[in-house]
Amino acid sequence: MTKRDAVFPANRHALYDAHGYSAAIRSGDFLFVSGQVGSLEDGSAEPDFEKQVEQAFRNLEAVLQAAGCGFDDIVDVQTFHTDPQNQFDTIMAVKNRIFPEAPYPSWTALGVTWLAGFDFEIKVIARLPQAG
């Protein structure tokens, strides 16, 4: 059995080690990115909600870049929200800056009751650019 091909950003935050998971795994033509939250380098949550969402996207971007990808390579998105009804407008404003025009990736948003001290999490699958 081959080992997992793990990807970590240059400034990996404390949560990866604290909770024992990889930022992303390369498999075939795809990159499977673990849920990214609005954590600062020490693993703590950005307290302001909009800044927390922006930080989650920055953390996601760092993982994508470590694998040679960008936001345009994302094909599937899952987001997790602790208070979707009250958070939706803020999240959509940030999302629309990241994905300003069609075609958009597929997207599933889920309301949850717990995100380990965070209020937003984003998990994606991206297609790896062809080597060559």
Coordinates of C-alpha atoms in Angstrom, one line a residue:
M1 CA 0.0 0.0 0.0
T2 CA 1.4 3.4 -0.9
K3 CA 1.6 6.1 1.8
R4 CA -0.6 9.2 1.7
D5 CA 0.9 12.1 -0.3
A6 CA 0.3 14.8 2.3
V7 CA 0.5 18.5 1.5
F8 CA 1.1 21.2 4.1
P9 CA 1.3 25.0 3.7
A10 CA 4.6 26.7 4.5
N11 CA 3.2 28.3 7.7
R12 CA 1.4 25.3 8.9
H13 CA -0.8 26.1 11.9
A14 CA -0.9 24.3 15.2
L15 CA -4.2 22.5 14.6
Y16 CA -2.6 20.0 12.2
D17 CA -0.3 18.7 14.8
A18 CA -2.7 19.1 17.8
H19 CA -5.4 17.1 16.1
G20 CA -3.3 14.7 14.0
Y21 CA -4.4 15.4 10.4
S22 CA -3.0 16.5 7.1
A23 CA -3.9 19.8 5.5
A24 CA -4.5 18.0 2.2
I25 CA -3.9 14.7 0.4
R26 CA -3.0 14.4 -3.2
S27 CA -4.6 11.4 -4.9
G28 CA -4.5 10.9 -8.7
D29 CA -5.6 14.1 -10.4
F30 CA -7.3 15.5 -7.2
L31 CA -6.4 17.3 -4.0
F32 CA -8.6 16.6 -1.0
V33 CA -8.3 19.5 1.4
S34 CA -9.2 19.1 5.0
G35 CA -11.6 21.5 6.5
Q36 CA -10.0 24.9 6.9
V37 CA -11.1 27.3 9.7
G38 CA -10.3 30.9 10.5
S39 CA -7.4 29.9 12.7
L40 CA -4.4 32.0 13.5
E41 CA -0.9 30.3 13.4
D42 CA -1.2 29.3 17.1
G43 CA -4.5 27.5 16.3
S44 CA -6.8 30.1 18.0
A45 CA -9.9 31.4 16.4
E46 CA -10.0 34.8 14.8
P47 CA -12.7 36.4 17.0
D48 CA -14.4 38.7 14.4
F49 CA -16.7 36.5 12.3
E50 CA -16.1 38.2 8.9
K51 CA -12.3 38.1 9.5
Q52 CA -12.6 34.5 10.6
V53 CA -14.3 33.6 7.3
E54 CA -11.6 35.6 5.4
Q55 CA -8.9 33.8 7.4
A56 CA -10.4 30.4 6.6
F57 CA -10.2 31.3 2.9
R58 CA -6.5 32.5 3.3
N59 CA -5.7 29.2 5.1
L60 CA -7.4 27.3 2.2
E61 CA -5.4 29.3 -0.3
A62 CA -2.1 28.5 1.4
V63 CA -2.9 24.8 1.2
L64 CA -3.9 25.0 -2.4
Q65 CA -0.8 26.9 -3.3
A66 CA 1.4 24.3 -1.5
A67 CA 0.0 21.8 -4.0
G68 CA 0.4 24.1 -7.0
C69 CA -3.3 24.9 -7.2
G70 CA -5.5 27.9 -6.8
F71 CA -9.1 28.8 -6.3
D72 CA -9.9 28.2 -10.0
D73 CA -8.9 24.5 -9.6
I74 CA -11.6 23.9 -7.0
V75 CA -14.4 21.6 -8.2
D76 CA -16.3 20.9 -5.0
V77 CA -16.9 22.9 -1.8
Q78 CA -18.5 22.0 1.5
T79 CA -19.0 24.7 4.1
F80 CA -20.0 24.3 7.7
H81 CA -21.8 27.1 9.6
T82 CA -22.8 27.3 13.3
D83 CA -25.6 29.9 12.7
P84 CA -26.3 29.8 8.9
Q85 CA -29.3 32.1 9.0
N86 CA -27.4 35.0 10.6
Q87 CA -24.1 34.3 9.0
F88 CA -25.1 33.7 5.4
D89 CA -24.8 37.3 4.1
T90 CA -21.3 37.7 5.5
I91 CA -20.2 34.3 4.1
M92 CA -21.7 35.1 0.7
A93 CA -19.9 38.5 0.5
V94 CA -16.5 36.8 1.1
K95 CA -17.4 33.9 -1.2
N96 CA -18.4 36.2 -4.0
R97 CA -14.9 38.0 -3.8
I98 CA -13.2 34.6 -4.2
F99 CA -15.5 33.2 -6.9
P100 CA -16.7 36.4 -8.7
E101 CA -18.1 34.7 -11.8
A102 CA -19.4 31.5 -13.3
P103 CA -18.7 28.7 -13.7
Y104 CA -18.7 28.2 -9.9
P105 CA -17.6 25.1 -8.1
S106 CA -20.3 22.8 -6.8
W107 CA -21.2 23.8 -3.2
T108 CA -22.9 22.2 -0.2
A109 CA -23.5 24.3 2.9
L110 CA -24.3 22.6 6.2
G111 CA -25.6 24.0 9.5
V112 CA -23.8 22.4 12.5
T113 CA -23.8 22.9 16.2
W114 CA -20.1 22.6 16.9
L115 CA -16.8 23.5 15.2
A116 CA -14.3 23.3 18.0
G117 CA -14.5 27.0 18.9
F118 CA -14.9 28.2 15.3
D119 CA -18.0 29.4 13.5
F120 CA -17.1 28.6 9.9
E121 CA -15.2 25.8 8.1
I122 CA -14.5 25.1 4.4
K123 CA -13.5 21.8 2.9
V124 CA -12.7 21.4 -0.8
I125 CA -11.7 19.1 -3.6
A126 CA -9.5 20.6 -6.3
R127 CA -8.2 19.2 -9.6
L128 CA -4.4 19.2 -9.7
P129 CA -3.0 21.1 -12.7
Q130 CA -1.5 18.7 -15.2
A131 CA 2.3 18.3 -14.9
G132 CA 4.0 19.1 -17.9

